[in-house]
Amino acid sequence: MASQDDALPVGDGFGIRMRRSGVLLARGALRLVVTVCGLLTLTFSLSSLSPIDPVLRVVGDHASRQTYEEARHRLGLDESWPLQLMHFGARIVRADLGVSQTTGQPVRSDLATALPATLELATLAMLASAVLGLSLAFLTAARPGGLLDAATRVFSMIGNSMPAFWLGLVLLYVFYARLHWAGSPGRLDDAFEYTVDHHSGLVLVDAWLSGIPGAVSSAVQHLVLPVIVLAIGVTGKVARMVRAALLGEMGRDYVTLARAKGAGTARILLRHVLPNISGVVLTVLALAYASLLEGAVLTETVFAWPGLGRYLTTALFAADTPAILGATLVIGICFVILNELTDRLISATDARLA
Amino acid sequence: MAWMCLRAACAAVVLSVMAPAQAASPADTLVVAQALDDIVSLDPAEGFELSSVQVFNSLYQRLVQADPEHPEHLAPTLASSWQAAPNGRSIVFELKAGARFAGGHPVRPEDVIFSLSRAVKLNRSPAFILGELGWTPANVEGLLRRVDDRHVRVAWTAGVGPGFALNVLTAPVASIVDQTEVSPRQAGGDSGNDWLHTHSAGSGPFRIRRYLPHEALVLDANADCPTGAPHLAHLIIRNVADAASRRLLVEVGDADIARDLGPDQIAALQTSETVKTVEFPSAVLHYLMFNAANPANPVLRNPALWEAARWLVDYDALAGKLLKGQYQVHQAFLADGFPGALETKPYYLDVARAKAILAKGGVPPGVTIRLDVFNQPPFPEIAQALQASFAQAGIHLQIQPLVASEVYARTRTRSMEAVWLYWIQDYFDAHSTASAFASNRDDGSKTVAWRAGWQIPGLTVLTQQAVAQGDPARRQELYRSLQAEVQQASPYVFALQERARVVMRRNVQGYRQGLNADMVYYDRVSK
């Protein structure tokens, strides 16, 4: 039976852990605020250096001087730069991201459509890459220099060097245009696309919620190719980096000891090495996921996928400042959250940091 | 149990992927694949982008419109007839008996007054077109008057004739909107502008069922359209930004029509048994412009450079070899097929003649000129062809490929030296183009002539006289003489006119398209 004295340290330990979690959470929130503020100030400053006149974009070429000035005032562009930045910050606090000049819609509602589309694509691609990449990493680390190792190296090289738009077009040509196995560019067949209501913005979920026969199957057919294109680029990176981390550990004393005790390669890799490289694995996966969130623009263009990358690119080409700032804000927040989550996961899984 | 569910889900995914994907658009639906990213608003008083302008004829109607078969003639649309006043400053329109909007409300004189005045008062990009009639937010309501239940009087203060006024009223910005439907949706005095961004309230052959920005525009047929119900029940315009993807969609049959395919893609489809390429006239003109107002490079002000440049463009090679027949040679500011267009093509590549003109005009060999171009095909290729031919006469063109918005920004602020641009007229009247290229009033209206720094008080007066001319034949004659003068002595080199090529499935019949950007008609399409 534990005495009162024995129980005290347990209670203190719990309190310490809670306080530590609270401090970590507060630090994370502070990092988020500082990063987002810095990011927005930088993007806002760069936008103001653009040679493109946003007023002309609104009123057109033929507007009179009076119309031009009215629009300039309405957009707040007749104020000084610091004042504009301050007003912009105040609007952000009220969750008002302004109206996009290219879609004519509130940026918030544009992002509410574009972000889930990208999240769905990136998450599925990430899951596919994680399963395939980690499997390849373990199999090739078990037999370095083998046939699979060489094949993975070639696959990784192709995945990294092949342009996504080209690979996307080739896959579309073969699997959509010739074999009719995959769906067309877009998120659903025409028969479903405009009858399925957008509740969540995730096509699989919305198709399932609609209850329309065939809608889920159509959504899967349309998702397969863009997910493959994104996953191919990431799988090779994950496989090579995790393999290198695994092999780096294989020469360590604890591995030699495990071998001496009769452990097989699979057991050594999974039970002994994996916990020691969990930080590397999580970091590689987090970086890959982050790159998928904002770097899928070419894939989104080829597959007519209305995601965040294409939204931001269209806004950049049109100098649509509210849309650029809104998309930058969302991507920045995603990055910071992903970073924090990765740090927490690494702390939780690595005994040395616990 | 969970394992069984997982296995069932995996099996469903595998089966659905292996099942043949649907490869045909629905029989009662026309699916069009094109880039829709440019749409800002579907309110006819605001939308002024190519994609929105192309869809307005499907959603809205005007009192009068260009006849789809013969655009030089006006066709009664929501007005069954009209009568100009003897003083030539007003017209009384009789509204078509029984005409109704898609929402079921009758078309009334009040709707005409509401629609035209809201367009002027909102004062968005296309409002300047109605401004050509002298309408301002302050005076427009006083110039529009209900005569009786079926008649409305439209008057104007500008010194223009009824012919020009009727042409202005054919522009999409003059579309008639259902006041009864829009009024309850007004917010903060916006005349329903916010709601009309994504909804429609017109009498056209279709109405908006759903608009998903950057994704698709879904339209349903309007069975009560005053000019007849469309043949198909639905029209889906899908946003497919990549041209190669658009080609695959139409080849496979998931799209019935694909727009804006590249010359190579169209060439590859020539032997296809499932799709056909149909060519339509287009009023899009491509031209080179020098900026005489740029103080950094005085040679740009030299008329000898302008004259020599006309002999340094290999027009036939550009239109034929480089652009593979998607353009034709055209050397005047009114597009071929347009009433009063000048069809003469006096210029061709003649380096010796250009050198002589440059020497006589005092332009030294080795002069360098910065040429701004859009960074998208075919513009960089055109710029390289110009660079090669100009180099033969000792003029070095320094090509600056830029994103479209930056090209426009530099042109609007007159910070470019030379630029290759294209021109799309704003409404179906010669004045739309003449007032841009042959008028520089220096009153803040930044016409193309102003952007080129071309001081032309004489031509500006002639342009104003042409628009005021009531006699159509005399008016056309005036525009021909304006074009001849601009063709010979301006800082512009008109070179090419586009041919719109639309790829469609072989079973698609009845699609019509006219010279102007808004002249796209889906109502008679069947398949």
PDB file of N, CA and C in Angstrom, chain A residues 89-154:
ATOM      1  N   GLY A  89      -5.097  43.787 -40.813  1.00  0.00           N
ATOM      2  CA  GLY A  89      -4.959  42.957 -39.613  1.00  0.00           C
ATOM      3  C   GLY A  89      -6.248  42.920 -38.809  1.00  0.00           C
ATOM      4  N   ALA A  90      -6.918  44.083 -38.709  1.00  0.00           N
ATOM      5  CA  ALA A  90      -8.170  44.146 -37.947  1.00  0.00           C
ATOM      6  C   ALA A  90      -9.239  43.286 -38.612  1.00  0.00           C
ATOM      7  N   ARG A  91      -9.250  43.297 -39.943  1.00  0.00           N
ATOM      8  CA  ARG A  91     -10.238  42.469 -40.662  1.00  0.00           C
ATOM      9  C   ARG A  91      -9.959  40.987 -40.436  1.00  0.00           C
ATOM     10  N   ILE A  92      -8.664  40.635 -40.418  1.00  0.00           N
ATOM     11  CA  ILE A  92      -8.292  39.221 -40.205  1.00  0.00           C
ATOM     12  C   ILE A  92      -8.808  38.754 -38.841  1.00  0.00           C
ATOM     13  N   VAL A  93      -8.661  39.626 -37.851  1.00  0.00           N
ATOM     14  CA  VAL A  93      -9.119  39.278 -36.504  1.00  0.00           C
ATOM     15  C   VAL A  93     -10.626  39.011 -36.517  1.00  0.00           C
ATOM     16  N   ARG A  94     -11.351  39.757 -37.347  1.00  0.00           N
ATOM     17  CA  ARG A  94     -12.811  39.542 -37.457  1.00  0.00           C
ATOM     18  C   ARG A  94     -13.139  38.415 -38.437  1.00  0.00           C
ATOM     19  N   ALA A  95     -12.094  37.688 -38.877  1.00  0.00           N
ATOM     20  CA  ALA A  95     -12.255  36.581 -39.843  1.00  0.00           C
ATOM     21  C   ALA A  95     -12.833  37.069 -41.168  1.00  0.00           C
ATOM     22  N   ASP A  96     -12.582  38.346 -41.500  1.00  0.00           N
ATOM     23  CA  ASP A  96     -13.034  38.890 -42.777  1.00  0.00           C
ATOM     24  C   ASP A  96     -11.825  38.973 -43.701  1.00  0.00           C
ATOM     25  N   LEU A  97     -11.787  38.102 -44.710  1.00  0.00           N
ATOM     26  CA  LEU A  97     -10.625  38.082 -45.607  1.00  0.00           C
ATOM     27  C   LEU A  97     -10.860  38.900 -46.875  1.00  0.00           C
ATOM     28  N   GLY A  98     -11.984  39.588 -46.930  1.00  0.00           N
ATOM     29  CA  GLY A  98     -12.257  40.420 -48.101  1.00  0.00           C
ATOM     30  C   GLY A  98     -12.900  39.626 -49.232  1.00  0.00           C
ATOM     31  N   VAL A  99     -13.022  40.291 -50.377  1.00  0.00           N
ATOM     32  CA  VAL A  99     -13.666  39.677 -51.545  1.00  0.00           C
ATOM     33  C   VAL A  99     -12.626  39.485 -52.640  1.00  0.00           C
ATOM     34  N   SER A 100     -12.610  38.302 -53.217  1.00  0.00           N
ATOM     35  CA  SER A 100     -11.653  38.017 -54.289  1.00  0.00           C
ATOM     36  C   SER A 100     -12.022  38.815 -55.531  1.00  0.00           C
ATOM     37  N   GLN A 101     -11.007  39.413 -56.167  1.00  0.00           N
ATOM     38  CA  GLN A 101     -11.275  40.181 -57.384  1.00  0.00           C
ATOM     39  C   GLN A 101     -11.432  39.269 -58.589  1.00  0.00           C
ATOM     40  N   THR A 102     -10.970  38.021 -58.487  1.00  0.00           N
ATOM     41  CA  THR A 102     -11.095  37.123 -59.646  1.00  0.00           C
ATOM     42  C   THR A 102     -12.377  36.303 -59.613  1.00  0.00           C
ATOM     43  N   THR A 103     -12.888  35.969 -58.432  1.00  0.00           N
ATOM     44  CA  THR A 103     -14.127  35.186 -58.404  1.00  0.00           C
ATOM     45  C   THR A 103     -15.331  36.040 -58.020  1.00  0.00           C
ATOM     46  N   GLY A 104     -15.075  37.220 -57.453  1.00  0.00           N
ATOM     47  CA  GLY A 104     -16.181  38.070 -57.011  1.00  0.00           C
ATOM     48  C   GLY A 104     -16.836  37.547 -55.746  1.00  0.00           C
ATOM     49  N   GLN A 105     -16.270  36.500 -55.151  1.00  0.00           N
ATOM     50  CA  GLN A 105     -16.839  35.873 -53.953  1.00  0.00           C
ATOM     51  C   GLN A 105     -15.992  36.237 -52.728  1.00  0.00           C
ATOM     52  N   PRO A 106     -16.582  36.147 -51.520  1.00  0.00           N
ATOM     53  CA  PRO A 106     -15.756  36.337 -50.319  1.00  0.00           C
ATOM     54  C   PRO A 106     -14.629  35.294 -50.318  1.00  0.00           C
ATOM     55  N   VAL A 107     -13.418  35.745 -49.986  1.00  0.00           N
ATOM     56  CA  VAL A 107     -12.266  34.835 -49.996  1.00  0.00           C
ATOM     57  C   VAL A 107     -12.509  33.667 -49.044  1.00  0.00           C
ATOM     58  N   ARG A 108     -13.204  33.969 -47.931  1.00  0.00           N
ATOM     59  CA  ARG A 108     -13.458  32.912 -46.947  1.00  0.00           C
ATOM     60  C   ARG A 108     -14.263  31.775 -47.567  1.00  0.00           C
ATOM     61  N   SER A 109     -15.282  32.122 -48.364  1.00  0.00           N
ATOM     62  CA  SER A 109     -16.095  31.047 -48.959  1.00  0.00           C
ATOM     63  C   SER A 109     -15.318  30.343 -50.074  1.00  0.00           C
ATOM     64  N   ASP A 110     -14.475  31.093 -50.798  1.00  0.00           N
ATOM     65  CA  ASP A 110     -13.613  30.448 -51.811  1.00  0.00           C
ATOM     66  C   ASP A 110     -12.707  29.417 -51.147  1.00  0.00           C
ATOM     67  N   LEU A 111     -12.091  29.832 -50.023  1.00  0.00           N
ATOM     68  CA  LEU A 111     -11.155  28.935 -49.338  1.00  0.00           C
ATOM     69  C   LEU A 111     -11.882  27.745 -48.722  1.00  0.00           C
ATOM     70  N   ALA A 112     -13.131  27.975 -48.309  1.00  0.00           N
ATOM     71  CA  ALA A 112     -13.907  26.868 -47.732  1.00  0.00           C
ATOM     72  C   ALA A 112     -14.171  25.791 -48.774  1.00  0.00           C
ATOM     73  N   THR A 113     -14.107  26.148 -50.056  1.00  0.00           N
ATOM     74  CA  THR A 113     -14.267  25.160 -51.122  1.00  0.00           C
ATOM     75  C   THR A 113     -12.920  24.579 -51.526  1.00  0.00           C
ATOM     76  N   ALA A 114     -11.931  25.466 -51.654  1.00  0.00           N
ATOM     77  CA  ALA A 114     -10.635  25.028 -52.188  1.00  0.00           C
ATOM     78  C   ALA A 114      -9.833  24.192 -51.190  1.00  0.00           C
ATOM     79  N   LEU A 115      -9.877  24.577 -49.910  1.00  0.00           N
ATOM     80  CA  LEU A 115      -9.049  23.872 -48.920  1.00  0.00           C
ATOM     81  C   LEU A 115      -9.455  22.405 -48.751  1.00  0.00           C
ATOM     82  N   PRO A 116     -10.759  22.087 -48.571  1.00  0.00           N
ATOM     83  CA  PRO A 116     -11.104  20.668 -48.444  1.00  0.00           C
ATOM     84  C   PRO A 116     -10.716  19.861 -49.681  1.00  0.00           C
ATOM     85  N   ALA A 117     -10.842  20.477 -50.878  1.00  0.00           N
ATOM     86  CA  ALA A 117     -10.494  19.751 -52.108  1.00  0.00           C
ATOM     87  C   ALA A 117      -9.016  19.357 -52.082  1.00  0.00           C
ATOM     88  N   THR A 118      -8.167  20.299 -51.657  1.00  0.00           N
ATOM     89  CA  THR A 118      -6.732  20.009 -51.591  1.00  0.00           C
ATOM     90  C   THR A 118      -6.421  19.045 -50.447  1.00  0.00           C
ATOM     91  N   LEU A 119      -7.077  19.270 -49.308  1.00  0.00           N
ATOM     92  CA  LEU A 119      -6.828  18.396 -48.145  1.00  0.00           C
ATOM     93  C   LEU A 119      -7.142  16.941 -48.486  1.00  0.00           C
ATOM     94  N   GLU A 120      -8.245  16.749 -49.189  1.00  0.00           N
ATOM     95  CA  GLU A 120      -8.659  15.383 -49.529  1.00  0.00           C
ATOM     96  C   GLU A 120      -7.621  14.718 -50.435  1.00  0.00           C
ATOM     97  N   LEU A 121      -7.219  15.477 -51.458  1.00  0.00           N
ATOM     98  CA  LEU A 121      -6.238  14.941 -52.414  1.00  0.00           C
ATOM     99  C   LEU A 121      -4.899  14.677 -51.716  1.00  0.00           C
ATOM    100  N   ALA A 122      -4.435  15.670 -50.943  1.00  0.00           N
ATOM    101  CA  ALA A 122      -3.118  15.559 -50.304  1.00  0.00           C
ATOM    102  C   ALA A 122      -3.113  14.459 -49.243  1.00  0.00           C
ATOM    103  N   THR A 123      -4.204  14.341 -48.489  1.00  0.00           N
ATOM    104  CA  THR A 123      -4.238  13.337 -47.419  1.00  0.00           C
ATOM    105  C   THR A 123      -4.234  11.927 -48.000  1.00  0.00           C
ATOM    106  N   LEU A 124      -5.042  11.719 -49.040  1.00  0.00           N
ATOM    107  CA  LEU A 124      -5.065  10.383 -49.648  1.00  0.00           C
ATOM    108  C   LEU A 124      -3.709  10.055 -50.276  1.00  0.00           C
ATOM    109  N   ALA A 125      -3.103  11.062 -50.932  1.00  0.00           N
ATOM    110  CA  ALA A 125      -1.787  10.841 -51.532  1.00  0.00           C
ATOM    111  C   ALA A 125      -0.758  10.563 -50.446  1.00  0.00           C
ATOM    112  N   MET A 126      -0.888  11.267 -49.328  1.00  0.00           N
ATOM    113  CA  MET A 126       0.056  11.082 -48.222  1.00  0.00           C
ATOM    114  C   MET A 126      -0.068   9.687 -47.623  1.00  0.00           C
ATOM    115  N   LEU A 127      -1.319   9.230 -47.451  1.00  0.00           N
ATOM    116  CA  LEU A 127      -1.530   7.895 -46.892  1.00  0.00           C
ATOM    117  C   LEU A 127      -0.932   6.836 -47.820  1.00  0.00           C
ATOM    118  N   ALA A 128      -1.202   6.994 -49.124  1.00  0.00           N
ATOM    119  CA  ALA A 128      -0.667   6.031 -50.092  1.00  0.00           C
ATOM    120  C   ALA A 128       0.856   6.050 -50.062  1.00  0.00           C
ATOM    121  N   SER A 129       1.438   7.252 -50.019  1.00  0.00           N
ATOM    122  CA  SER A 129       2.902   7.388 -50.015  1.00  0.00           C
ATOM    123  C   SER A 129       3.497   6.817 -48.745  1.00  0.00           C
ATOM    124  N   ALA A 130       2.831   7.056 -47.620  1.00  0.00           N
ATOM    125  CA  ALA A 130       3.364   6.578 -46.342  1.00  0.00           C
ATOM    126  C   ALA A 130       3.401   5.052 -46.328  1.00  0.00           C
ATOM    127  N   VAL A 131       2.299   4.429 -46.743  1.00  0.00           N
ATOM    128  CA  VAL A 131       2.240   2.953 -46.730  1.00  0.00           C
ATOM    129  C   VAL A 131       3.285   2.381 -47.684  1.00  0.00           C
ATOM    130  N   LEU A 132       3.261   2.888 -48.924  1.00  0.00           N
ATOM    131  CA  LEU A 132       4.163   2.345 -49.949  1.00  0.00           C
ATOM    132  C   LEU A 132       5.621   2.716 -49.656  1.00  0.00           C
ATOM    133  N   GLY A 133       5.846   3.974 -49.308  1.00  0.00           N
ATOM    134  CA  GLY A 133       7.218   4.448 -49.083  1.00  0.00           C
ATOM    135  C   GLY A 133       7.870   3.754 -47.903  1.00  0.00           C
ATOM    136  N   LEU A 134       7.133   3.627 -46.786  1.00  0.00           N
ATOM    137  CA  LEU A 134       7.710   2.974 -45.602  1.00  0.00           C
ATOM    138  C   LEU A 134       7.938   1.479 -45.873  1.00  0.00           C
ATOM    139  N   SER A 135       6.997   0.860 -46.579  1.00  0.00           N
ATOM    140  CA  SER A 135       7.185  -0.564 -46.908  1.00  0.00           C
ATOM    141  C   SER A 135       8.445  -0.752 -47.737  1.00  0.00           C
ATOM    142  N   LEU A 136       8.593   0.084 -48.762  1.00  0.00           N
ATOM    143  CA  LEU A 136       9.786  -0.019 -49.621  1.00  0.00           C
ATOM    144  C   LEU A 136      11.053   0.253 -48.811  1.00  0.00           C
ATOM    145  N   ALA A 137      10.977   1.242 -47.906  1.00  0.00           N
ATOM    146  CA  ALA A 137      12.159   1.584 -47.102  1.00  0.00           C
ATOM    147  C   ALA A 137      12.602   0.387 -46.260  1.00  0.00           C
ATOM    148  N   PHE A 138      11.654  -0.285 -45.616  1.00  0.00           N
ATOM    149  CA  PHE A 138      12.016  -1.424 -44.757  1.00  0.00           C
ATOM    150  C   PHE A 138      12.511  -2.601 -45.594  1.00  0.00           C
ATOM    151  N   LEU A 139      11.826  -2.843 -46.709  1.00  0.00           N
ATOM    152  CA  LEU A 139      12.232  -3.984 -47.545  1.00  0.00           C
ATOM    153  C   LEU A 139      13.622  -3.764 -48.139  1.00  0.00           C
ATOM    154  N   THR A 140      13.906  -2.528 -48.585  1.00  0.00           N
ATOM    155  CA  THR A 140      15.218  -2.271 -49.194  1.00  0.00           C
ATOM    156  C   THR A 140      16.319  -2.182 -48.136  1.00  0.00           C
ATOM    157  N   ALA A 141      15.958  -1.715 -46.935  1.00  0.00           N
ATOM    158  CA  ALA A 141      16.970  -1.662 -45.865  1.00  0.00           C
ATOM    159  C   ALA A 141      17.315  -3.066 -45.390  1.00  0.00           C
ATOM    160  N   ALA A 142      16.338  -3.979 -45.498  1.00  0.00           N
ATOM    161  CA  ALA A 142      16.608  -5.358 -45.099  1.00  0.00           C
ATOM    162  C   ALA A 142      17.591  -6.010 -46.057  1.00  0.00           C
ATOM    163  N   ARG A 143      17.530  -5.628 -47.335  1.00  0.00           N
ATOM    164  CA  ARG A 143      18.460  -6.192 -48.331  1.00  0.00           C
ATOM    165  C   ARG A 143      19.045  -5.070 -49.176  1.00  0.00           C
ATOM    166  N   PRO A 144      19.951  -4.300 -48.599  1.00  0.00           N
ATOM    167  CA  PRO A 144      20.524  -3.205 -49.386  1.00  0.00           C
ATOM    168  C   PRO A 144      21.338  -3.760 -50.560  1.00  0.00           C
ATOM    169  N   GLY A 145      21.210  -3.092 -51.697  1.00  0.00           N
ATOM    170  CA  GLY A 145      21.938  -3.526 -52.883  1.00  0.00           C
ATOM    171  C   GLY A 145      21.208  -4.587 -53.668  1.00  0.00           C
ATOM    172  N   GLY A 146      20.057  -5.022 -53.199  1.00  0.00           N
ATOM    173  CA  GLY A 146      19.294  -6.046 -53.896  1.00  0.00           C
ATOM    174  C   GLY A 146      18.536  -5.467 -55.087  1.00  0.00           C
ATOM    175  N   LEU A 147      17.779  -6.364 -55.727  1.00  0.00           N
ATOM    176  CA  LEU A 147      17.035  -5.964 -56.926  1.00  0.00           C
ATOM    177  C   LEU A 147      15.972  -4.911 -56.583  1.00  0.00           C
ATOM    178  N   LEU A 148      15.272  -5.128 -55.468  1.00  0.00           N
ATOM    179  CA  LEU A 148      14.225  -4.191 -55.061  1.00  0.00           C
ATOM    180  C   LEU A 148      14.825  -2.821 -54.724  1.00  0.00           C
ATOM    181  N   ASP A 149      16.018  -2.857 -54.124  1.00  0.00           N
ATOM    182  CA  ASP A 149      16.703  -1.607 -53.778  1.00  0.00           C
ATOM    183  C   ASP A 149      16.998  -0.795 -55.040  1.00  0.00           C
ATOM    184  N   ALA A 150      17.512  -1.507 -56.056  1.00  0.00           N
ATOM    185  CA  ALA A 150      17.838  -0.826 -57.325  1.00  0.00           C
ATOM    186  C   ALA A 150      16.557  -0.296 -57.969  1.00  0.00           C
ATOM    187  N   ALA A 151      15.517  -1.135 -57.934  1.00  0.00           N
ATOM    188  CA  ALA A 151      14.250  -0.720 -58.556  1.00  0.00           C
ATOM    189  C   ALA A 151      13.679   0.495 -57.820  1.00  0.00           C
ATOM    190  N   THR A 152      13.800   0.504 -56.492  1.00  0.00           N
ATOM    191  CA  THR A 152      13.282   1.642 -55.714  1.00  0.00           C
ATOM    192  C   THR A 152      14.059   2.910 -56.034  1.00  0.00           C
ATOM    193  N   ARG A 153      15.386   2.735 -56.242  1.00  0.00           N
ATOM    194  CA  ARG A 153      16.209   3.901 -56.573  1.00  0.00           C
ATOM    195  C   ARG A 153      15.741   4.511 -57.905  1.00  0.00           C
ATOM    196  N   VAL A 154      15.497   3.619 -58.864  1.00  0.00           N
ATOM    197  CA  VAL A 154      15.035   4.095 -60.184  1.00  0.00           C
ATOM    198  C   VAL A 154      13.655   4.750 -60.042  1.00  0.00           C
TER     199      VAL A 154
END
